Amino acid sequence: MVNFFEHQQQARRNTGLLVLLFFLAFTLIVGGVTLVAAFIMGGVSDNGSGGYTLSLEPLLWVITIVGGGILVVMLIKWLELKSGGRVVAEHLGGQLIPTNTTDPVERRVLNVVEEMAIAANMPVPDVYILPNEGNINAFAAGYDTRDAVIGLTRGAVETFSREQLQGVVAHEYSHILNGDMRLNIRLIAALAGILAIAHLGRILLYSGQGSSRSNNNRNALPLVGIGLMIIGGIGVFFGNVIKSAVSRQREYLADAAAVQFTRNPDALSGALKQIGAREYGSRVHHRNADEAAHLFFGEALKHWFGMMATHPPLEKRIKRLEPNWNGHYPEPRKARGRTEDEHQAKSRPRPEALSKLALLALPAVLLEQVRSPEQAPRVVHDLVIGQLLQEPNALLEGLKPAQQLALVELAVPAIRQAPEAARLNLLKDLDAMASSQDLFHWGLHQLLARQLLPKSRYKATIDNQQAFDQTVKALEQTDAGQEVDRENLSLALNTCRGWAPLAKEKLISQWLNTVRADGVISPAERQLVAILCACIEVPLPDEMMQ
């Protein structure tokens, strides 16, 4: 079984590897530029006695300018990406799929993403399509669940069967749960910095060539540009090494996690085979694909050397999923609507994890409303505080807690896309009534607010041990029917959300021990565990998914 906490910890260790390789690349690039500048600027001169004199002042200026320039480029790129996955998706030419889309292909994609989110007890992420990419690929981007997005190329959404689409979305969702996305954002910023010299060299080369046509004097810009491109090759080399070093093993882990979610290895192997069956496979043609190549499901760029590839070989990935595969790729699936195998698949049992949304049996009218940016705020308002305000909604009466939690998770992307006034009014009303709600609906408010309000709102923390004890105490008090200190529980959630993955694993283990202590897991305990897990952004343990 895949342990998401161990993989999150591995993602943090990969951050250390990224820092080490970046520092090495940074040192070599600055050193290379300084060495060239030493001769051009007179930093090294003949002392007339057969030796050379080194002038430190001009070299220190070069080191400061070059090193500072690389760091400034990194900072600019990091600030550009600060808003999270949405910026990355748009940077790659992605278009947001409206939550209430009626396009059948887009609707199928959103349905699959919703299934995956509900199976993982997480709010549904925004979904983007890359309309100009006819080949097969996908990606996940963002810092955490509140700004996560999933993107798919037009080729992927038009040619995958539904089961294959489930496998690929499960793969991308595992990157969200594994903590890979934050590392990916940092990697994009780091690559922008170490590739800056090569880009500057290319600019000088072409600008120098243009100006030399109108200038009879010898123009040194092309020579400087060539020199910078050669030195910048260090950055290109290390950029590829870094992407390869931190990406390959994560793809194997994400493949394994996707199978754990879907219980269907054939779905993911079938998707990989469709890539292998095509001449250009998973190639992405967008001009910004290079800096984001490590985000994708398949190899986005062509590499002459295998060691520079950001993904494991396709054949090895398929063999891990399907050991008896004969090595032959099928005929490429053509873009179509509903295929014959999907008609047949409809009669087969659905994979256990992804059937949760279907088992919830949510009314079709409610599903339509929570997917609408215009109606979702009102539905959530009525769901969470309607009874307190004596404003009952007939459609919501009799819904079980699991159904209510699912509706909130499904409504998040629509509320993000709702008119600002409706969104702000919803949050204002929820805040005003928070103290009057029962613990479960207070938890729904906590989940919504943590997804929709600025992170600074939930910045206050308490001592780590106190936070640990407070969450356990809340479960004990819930089982005993006692009142829970909600203010301290909110502070505890703020604290636990920032913990290292292995610390979160220990916390979840203690929660499970607590609710199992009397031999019976009550509905109230199950509800609170689901809310707590969602608020600190960890998947719900399998035994709690009932």
mmCIF file of N, CA, C and O in Angstrom, residues 353-423:
data_model
loop_
_atom_site.group_PDB
_atom_site.id
_atom_site.type_symbol
_atom_site.label_atom_id
_atom_site.label_comp_id
_atom_site.label_asym_id
_atom_site.label_seq_id
_atom_site.Cartn_x
_atom_site.Cartn_y
_atom_site.Cartn_z
ATOM 1 N N ALA A 353 -12.838 2.789 -4.743
ATOM 2 C CA ALA A 353 -12.587 4.147 -4.257
ATOM 3 C C ALA A 353 -13.376 5.174 -5.040
ATOM 4 O O ALA A 353 -13.893 6.137 -4.473
ATOM 5 N N LEU A 354 -13.472 4.992 -6.366
ATOM 6 C CA LEU A 354 -14.123 5.988 -7.192
ATOM 7 C C LEU A 354 -15.638 5.857 -7.189
ATOM 8 O O LEU A 354 -16.335 6.679 -7.760
ATOM 9 N N SER A 355 -16.171 4.821 -6.563
ATOM 10 C CA SER A 355 -17.624 4.657 -6.535
ATOM 11 C C SER A 355 -18.242 5.435 -5.388
ATOM 12 O O SER A 355 -19.461 5.473 -5.252
ATOM 13 N N LYS A 356 -17.427 6.090 -4.571
ATOM 14 C CA LYS A 356 -17.964 6.746 -3.383
ATOM 15 C C LYS A 356 -18.968 7.839 -3.736
ATOM 16 O O LYS A 356 -20.012 7.955 -3.106
ATOM 17 N N LEU A 357 -18.664 8.633 -4.760
ATOM 18 C CA LEU A 357 -19.587 9.696 -5.144
ATOM 19 C C LEU A 357 -20.919 9.111 -5.594
ATOM 20 O O LEU A 357 -21.981 9.621 -5.253
ATOM 21 N N ALA A 358 -20.868 8.012 -6.347
ATOM 22 C CA ALA A 358 -22.108 7.376 -6.794
ATOM 23 C C ALA A 358 -22.883 6.810 -5.605
ATOM 24 O O ALA A 358 -24.118 6.925 -5.545
ATOM 25 N N LEU A 359 -22.158 6.214 -4.646
ATOM 26 C CA LEU A 359 -22.821 5.627 -3.485
ATOM 27 C C LEU A 359 -23.486 6.678 -2.610
ATOM 28 O O LEU A 359 -24.449 6.381 -1.893
ATOM 29 N N LEU A 360 -22.995 7.907 -2.656
ATOM 30 C CA LEU A 360 -23.598 8.969 -1.854
ATOM 31 C C LEU A 360 -24.999 9.307 -2.350
ATOM 32 O O LEU A 360 -25.810 9.868 -1.599
ATOM 33 N N ALA A 361 -25.265 8.989 -3.619
ATOM 34 C CA ALA A 361 -26.603 9.190 -4.193
ATOM 35 C C ALA A 361 -27.103 10.608 -3.984
ATOM 36 O O ALA A 361 -28.239 10.837 -3.523
ATOM 37 N N LEU A 362 -26.289 11.579 -4.322
ATOM 38 C CA LEU A 362 -26.692 12.975 -4.188
ATOM 39 C C LEU A 362 -27.740 13.308 -5.247
ATOM 40 O O LEU A 362 -27.614 12.909 -6.403
ATOM 41 N N PRO A 363 -28.772 14.044 -4.865
ATOM 42 C CA PRO A 363 -29.814 14.420 -5.833
ATOM 43 C C PRO A 363 -29.220 15.191 -7.015
ATOM 44 O O PRO A 363 -28.369 16.059 -6.828
ATOM 45 N N ALA A 364 -29.685 14.868 -8.220
ATOM 46 C CA ALA A 364 -29.152 15.500 -9.426
ATOM 47 C C ALA A 364 -29.335 17.011 -9.398
ATOM 48 O O ALA A 364 -28.467 17.765 -9.870
ATOM 49 N N VAL A 365 -30.457 17.458 -8.828
ATOM 50 C CA VAL A 365 -30.707 18.909 -8.775
ATOM 51 C C VAL A 365 -29.659 19.599 -7.915
ATOM 52 O O VAL A 365 -29.147 20.670 -8.266
ATOM 53 N N LEU A 366 -29.312 18.993 -6.776
ATOM 54 C CA LEU A 366 -28.290 19.582 -5.906
ATOM 55 C C LEU A 366 -26.922 19.578 -6.571
ATOM 56 O O LEU A 366 -26.161 20.539 -6.448
ATOM 57 N N LEU A 367 -26.583 18.485 -7.260
ATOM 58 C CA LEU A 367 -25.307 18.435 -7.968
ATOM 59 C C LEU A 367 -25.212 19.559 -8.986
ATOM 60 O O LEU A 367 -24.178 20.221 -9.123
ATOM 61 N N GLU A 368 -26.289 19.797 -9.691
ATOM 62 C CA GLU A 368 -26.300 20.874 -10.682
ATOM 63 C C GLU A 368 -26.115 22.233 -10.012
ATOM 64 O O GLU A 368 -25.405 23.092 -10.511
ATOM 65 N N GLN A 369 -26.742 22.418 -8.860
ATOM 66 C CA GLN A 369 -26.663 23.712 -8.174
ATOM 67 C C GLN A 369 -25.279 23.985 -7.589
ATOM 68 O O GLN A 369 -24.775 25.106 -7.687
ATOM 69 N N VAL A 370 -24.646 22.958 -6.974
ATOM 70 C CA VAL A 370 -23.335 23.203 -6.372
ATOM 71 C C VAL A 370 -22.248 23.347 -7.439
ATOM 72 O O VAL A 370 -21.141 23.790 -7.139
ATOM 73 N N ARG A 371 -22.555 22.995 -8.683
ATOM 74 C CA ARG A 371 -21.608 23.198 -9.774
ATOM 75 C C ARG A 371 -21.801 24.553 -10.455
ATOM 76 O O ARG A 371 -21.034 24.916 -11.345
ATOM 77 N N SER A 372 -22.821 25.281 -10.044
ATOM 78 C CA SER A 372 -23.115 26.577 -10.658
ATOM 79 C C SER A 372 -22.547 27.718 -9.823
ATOM 80 O O SER A 372 -22.888 27.849 -8.640
ATOM 81 N N PRO A 373 -21.688 28.569 -10.394
ATOM 82 C CA PRO A 373 -21.144 29.710 -9.632
ATOM 83 C C PRO A 373 -22.231 30.644 -9.103
ATOM 84 O O PRO A 373 -22.036 31.299 -8.080
ATOM 85 N N GLU A 374 -23.366 30.691 -9.788
ATOM 86 C CA GLU A 374 -24.439 31.578 -9.346
ATOM 87 C C GLU A 374 -25.237 30.963 -8.193
ATOM 88 O O GLU A 374 -25.727 31.689 -7.320
ATOM 89 N N GLN A 375 -25.377 29.635 -8.168
ATOM 90 C CA GLN A 375 -26.236 28.991 -7.168
ATOM 91 C C GLN A 375 -25.473 28.360 -6.006
ATOM 92 O O GLN A 375 -26.044 28.194 -4.923
ATOM 93 N N ALA A 376 -24.206 28.002 -6.207
ATOM 94 C CA ALA A 376 -23.457 27.294 -5.160
ATOM 95 C C ALA A 376 -23.389 28.060 -3.839
ATOM 96 O O ALA A 376 -23.582 27.454 -2.771
ATOM 97 N N PRO A 377 -23.113 29.384 -3.832
ATOM 98 C CA PRO A 377 -23.059 30.078 -2.537
ATOM 99 C C PRO A 377 -24.355 29.961 -1.743
ATOM 100 O O PRO A 377 -24.327 29.787 -0.523
ATOM 101 N N ARG A 378 -25.491 30.023 -2.436
ATOM 102 C CA ARG A 378 -26.773 29.940 -1.727
ATOM 103 C C ARG A 378 -27.000 28.544 -1.166
ATOM 104 O O ARG A 378 -27.484 28.370 -0.039
ATOM 105 N N VAL A 379 -26.653 27.520 -1.939
ATOM 106 C CA VAL A 379 -26.835 26.138 -1.471
ATOM 107 C C VAL A 379 -25.994 25.892 -0.222
ATOM 108 O O VAL A 379 -26.480 25.323 0.768
ATOM 109 N N VAL A 380 -24.732 26.318 -0.254
ATOM 110 C CA VAL A 380 -23.857 26.116 0.902
ATOM 111 C C VAL A 380 -24.358 26.926 2.095
ATOM 112 O O VAL A 380 -24.323 26.457 3.243
ATOM 113 N N HIS A 381 -24.814 28.137 1.852
ATOM 114 C CA HIS A 381 -25.391 28.957 2.918
ATOM 115 C C HIS A 381 -26.542 28.217 3.596
ATOM 116 O O HIS A 381 -26.608 28.104 4.833
ATOM 117 N N ASP A 382 -27.472 27.688 2.774
ATOM 118 C CA ASP A 382 -28.621 26.973 3.336
ATOM 119 C C ASP A 382 -28.197 25.685 4.031
ATOM 120 O O ASP A 382 -28.773 25.306 5.057
ATOM 121 N N LEU A 383 -27.180 25.039 3.490
ATOM 122 C CA LEU A 383 -26.719 23.771 4.048
ATOM 123 C C LEU A 383 -26.106 23.950 5.430
ATOM 124 O O LEU A 383 -26.390 23.193 6.363
ATOM 125 N N VAL A 384 -25.245 24.967 5.568
ATOM 126 C CA VAL A 384 -24.467 25.127 6.800
ATOM 127 C C VAL A 384 -25.227 25.879 7.879
ATOM 128 O O VAL A 384 -25.178 25.514 9.053
ATOM 129 N N ILE A 385 -25.971 26.934 7.518
ATOM 130 C CA ILE A 385 -26.614 27.752 8.559
ATOM 131 C C ILE A 385 -28.096 28.012 8.296
ATOM 132 O O ILE A 385 -28.725 28.772 9.023
ATOM 133 N N GLY A 386 -28.656 27.376 7.256
ATOM 134 C CA GLY A 386 -30.068 27.633 6.935
ATOM 135 C C GLY A 386 -31.010 27.334 8.081
ATOM 136 O O GLY A 386 -31.937 28.104 8.370
ATOM 137 N N GLN A 387 -30.789 26.213 8.777
ATOM 138 C CA GLN A 387 -31.679 25.836 9.872
ATOM 139 C C GLN A 387 -31.565 26.811 11.043
ATOM 140 O O GLN A 387 -32.559 27.135 11.687
ATOM 141 N N LEU A 388 -30.355 27.282 11.310
ATOM 142 C CA LEU A 388 -30.179 28.237 12.406
ATOM 143 C C LEU A 388 -30.924 29.529 12.130
ATOM 144 O O LEU A 388 -31.444 30.170 13.045
ATOM 145 N N LEU A 389 -30.972 29.930 10.865
ATOM 146 C CA LEU A 389 -31.660 31.162 10.489
ATOM 147 C C LEU A 389 -33.131 30.921 10.181
ATOM 148 O O LEU A 389 -33.830 31.829 9.726
ATOM 149 N N GLN A 390 -33.574 29.679 10.403
ATOM 150 C CA GLN A 390 -34.952 29.290 10.123
ATOM 151 C C GLN A 390 -35.302 29.586 8.657
ATOM 152 O O GLN A 390 -36.365 30.146 8.345
ATOM 153 N N GLU A 391 -34.349 29.208 7.794
ATOM 154 C CA GLU A 391 -34.545 29.339 6.351
ATOM 155 C C GLU A 391 -34.330 27.959 5.723
ATOM 156 O O GLU A 391 -33.360 27.729 5.009
ATOM 157 N N PRO A 392 -35.210 27.007 5.997
ATOM 158 C CA PRO A 392 -35.004 25.635 5.508
ATOM 159 C C PRO A 392 -35.064 25.549 3.989
ATOM 160 O O PRO A 392 -35.807 26.274 3.330
ATOM 161 N N ASN A 393 -34.261 24.651 3.453
ATOM 162 C CA ASN A 393 -34.235 24.362 2.016
ATOM 163 C C ASN A 393 -34.718 22.927 1.856
ATOM 164 O O ASN A 393 -34.072 21.990 2.324
ATOM 165 N N ALA A 394 -35.859 22.766 1.210
ATOM 166 C CA ALA A 394 -36.487 21.442 1.112
ATOM 167 C C ALA A 394 -35.563 20.420 0.469
ATOM 168 O O ALA A 394 -35.590 19.236 0.826
ATOM 169 N N LEU A 395 -34.719 20.864 -0.480
ATOM 170 C CA LEU A 395 -33.823 19.938 -1.168
ATOM 171 C C LEU A 395 -32.764 19.357 -0.230
ATOM 172 O O LEU A 395 -32.220 18.283 -0.480
ATOM 173 N N LEU A 396 -32.450 20.089 0.849
ATOM 174 C CA LEU A 396 -31.367 19.685 1.744
ATOM 175 C C LEU A 396 -31.852 18.870 2.934
ATOM 176 O O LEU A 396 -31.027 18.309 3.671
ATOM 177 N N GLU A 397 -33.147 18.821 3.142
ATOM 178 C CA GLU A 397 -33.675 18.111 4.302
ATOM 179 C C GLU A 397 -33.413 16.610 4.188
ATOM 180 O O GLU A 397 -33.611 16.002 3.134
ATOM 181 N N GLY A 398 -32.960 16.036 5.270
ATOM 182 C CA GLY A 398 -32.743 14.592 5.310
ATOM 183 C C GLY A 398 -31.403 14.138 4.778
ATOM 184 O O GLY A 398 -31.123 12.935 4.748
ATOM 185 N N LEU A 399 -30.536 15.072 4.358
ATOM 186 C CA LEU A 399 -29.218 14.669 3.860
ATOM 187 C C LEU A 399 -28.356 14.171 5.015
ATOM 188 O O LEU A 399 -28.324 14.766 6.091
ATOM 189 N N LYS A 400 -27.639 13.108 4.792
ATOM 190 C CA LYS A 400 -26.717 12.574 5.790
ATOM 191 C C LYS A 400 -25.459 13.438 5.857
ATOM 192 O O LYS A 400 -25.134 14.140 4.892
ATOM 193 N N PRO A 401 -24.727 13.393 6.985
ATOM 194 C CA PRO A 401 -23.498 14.187 7.093
ATOM 195 C C PRO A 401 -22.495 13.930 5.959
ATOM 196 O O PRO A 401 -21.865 14.866 5.460
ATOM 197 N N ALA A 402 -22.350 12.660 5.553
ATOM 198 C CA ALA A 402 -21.411 12.363 4.471
ATOM 199 C C ALA A 402 -21.835 13.059 3.184
ATOM 200 O O ALA A 402 -20.992 13.537 2.413
ATOM 201 N N GLN A 403 -23.134 13.133 2.938
ATOM 202 C CA GLN A 403 -23.635 13.830 1.752
ATOM 203 C C GLN A 403 -23.387 15.336 1.866
ATOM 204 O O GLN A 403 -23.033 15.988 0.882
ATOM 205 N N GLN A 404 -23.575 15.889 3.054
ATOM 206 C CA GLN A 404 -23.359 17.320 3.261
ATOM 207 C C GLN A 404 -21.881 17.685 3.053
ATOM 208 O O GLN A 404 -21.568 18.688 2.413
ATOM 209 N N LEU A 405 -20.994 16.858 3.609
ATOM 210 C CA LEU A 405 -19.562 17.113 3.436
ATOM 211 C C LEU A 405 -19.185 17.050 1.952
ATOM 212 O O LEU A 405 -18.435 17.895 1.450
ATOM 213 N N ALA A 406 -19.709 16.068 1.241
ATOM 214 C CA ALA A 406 -19.410 15.944 -0.187
ATOM 215 C C ALA A 406 -19.903 17.162 -0.958
ATOM 216 O O ALA A 406 -19.217 17.669 -1.858
ATOM 217 N N LEU A 407 -21.089 17.676 -0.621
ATOM 218 C CA LEU A 407 -21.613 18.852 -1.311
ATOM 219 C C LEU A 407 -20.715 20.066 -1.108
ATOM 220 O O LEU A 407 -20.479 20.843 -2.037
ATOM 221 N N VAL A 408 -20.193 20.222 0.103
ATOM 222 C CA VAL A 408 -19.285 21.340 0.377
ATOM 223 C C VAL A 408 -18.003 21.198 -0.438
ATOM 224 O O VAL A 408 -17.519 22.159 -1.050
ATOM 225 N N GLU A 409 -17.449 19.988 -0.471
ATOM 226 C CA GLU A 409 -16.222 19.765 -1.234
ATOM 227 C C GLU A 409 -16.447 19.975 -2.725
ATOM 228 O O GLU A 409 -15.586 20.514 -3.429
ATOM 229 N N LEU A 410 -17.614 19.585 -3.214
ATOM 230 C CA LEU A 410 -17.935 19.768 -4.628
ATOM 231 C C LEU A 410 -18.179 21.239 -4.963
ATOM 232 O O LEU A 410 -17.927 21.676 -6.089
ATOM 233 N N ALA A 411 -18.660 22.006 -3.990
ATOM 234 C CA ALA A 411 -19.040 23.396 -4.249
ATOM 235 C C ALA A 411 -17.857 24.357 -4.288
ATOM 236 O O ALA A 411 -17.981 25.467 -4.807
ATOM 237 N N VAL A 412 -16.711 23.953 -3.732
ATOM 238 C CA VAL A 412 -15.580 24.879 -3.595
ATOM 239 C C VAL A 412 -15.173 25.533 -4.917
ATOM 240 O O VAL A 412 -15.046 26.769 -4.991
ATOM 241 N N PRO A 413 -14.941 24.780 -6.013
ATOM 242 C CA PRO A 413 -14.525 25.464 -7.244
ATOM 243 C C PRO A 413 -15.583 26.409 -7.795
ATOM 244 O O PRO A 413 -15.243 27.471 -8.342
ATOM 245 N N ALA A 414 -16.866 26.072 -7.653
ATOM 246 C CA ALA A 414 -17.924 26.968 -8.139
ATOM 247 C C ALA A 414 -17.973 28.247 -7.310
ATOM 248 O O ALA A 414 -18.186 29.338 -7.849
ATOM 249 N N ILE A 415 -17.765 28.116 -5.994
ATOM 250 C CA ILE A 415 -17.760 29.315 -5.143
ATOM 251 C C ILE A 415 -16.570 30.202 -5.491
ATOM 252 O O ILE A 415 -16.676 31.433 -5.474
ATOM 253 N N ARG A 416 -15.429 29.603 -5.820
ATOM 254 C CA ARG A 416 -14.277 30.403 -6.247
ATOM 255 C C ARG A 416 -14.600 31.207 -7.505
ATOM 256 O O ARG A 416 -14.097 32.300 -7.704
ATOM 257 N N GLN A 417 -15.421 30.630 -8.390
ATOM 258 C CA GLN A 417 -15.770 31.297 -9.638
ATOM 259 C C GLN A 417 -17.031 32.159 -9.511
ATOM 260 O O GLN A 417 -17.438 32.809 -10.471
ATOM 261 N N ALA A 418 -17.637 32.202 -8.327
ATOM 262 C CA ALA A 418 -18.867 32.960 -8.112
ATOM 263 C C ALA A 418 -18.577 34.460 -8.099
ATOM 264 O O ALA A 418 -17.432 34.884 -7.871
ATOM 265 N N PRO A 419 -19.604 35.290 -8.333
ATOM 266 C CA PRO A 419 -19.428 36.735 -8.198
ATOM 267 C C PRO A 419 -18.873 37.083 -6.821
ATOM 268 O O PRO A 419 -19.245 36.465 -5.818
ATOM 269 N N GLU A 420 -17.981 38.045 -6.769
ATOM 270 C CA GLU A 420 -17.288 38.362 -5.516
ATOM 271 C C GLU A 420 -18.262 38.698 -4.393
ATOM 272 O O GLU A 420 -18.076 38.290 -3.245
ATOM 273 N N ALA A 421 -19.318 39.449 -4.711
ATOM 274 C CA ALA A 421 -20.273 39.849 -3.677
ATOM 275 C C ALA A 421 -20.940 38.632 -3.043
ATOM 276 O O ALA A 421 -21.087 38.555 -1.817
ATOM 277 N N ALA A 422 -21.324 37.652 -3.871
ATOM 278 C CA ALA A 422 -21.970 36.448 -3.343
ATOM 279 C C ALA A 422 -21.012 35.653 -2.479
ATOM 280 O O ALA A 422 -21.392 35.118 -1.423
ATOM 281 N N ARG A 423 -19.757 35.581 -2.907
ATOM 282 C CA ARG A 423 -18.752 34.823 -2.149
ATOM 283 C C ARG A 423 -18.488 35.481 -0.803
ATOM 284 O O ARG A 423 -18.442 34.813 0.245
#
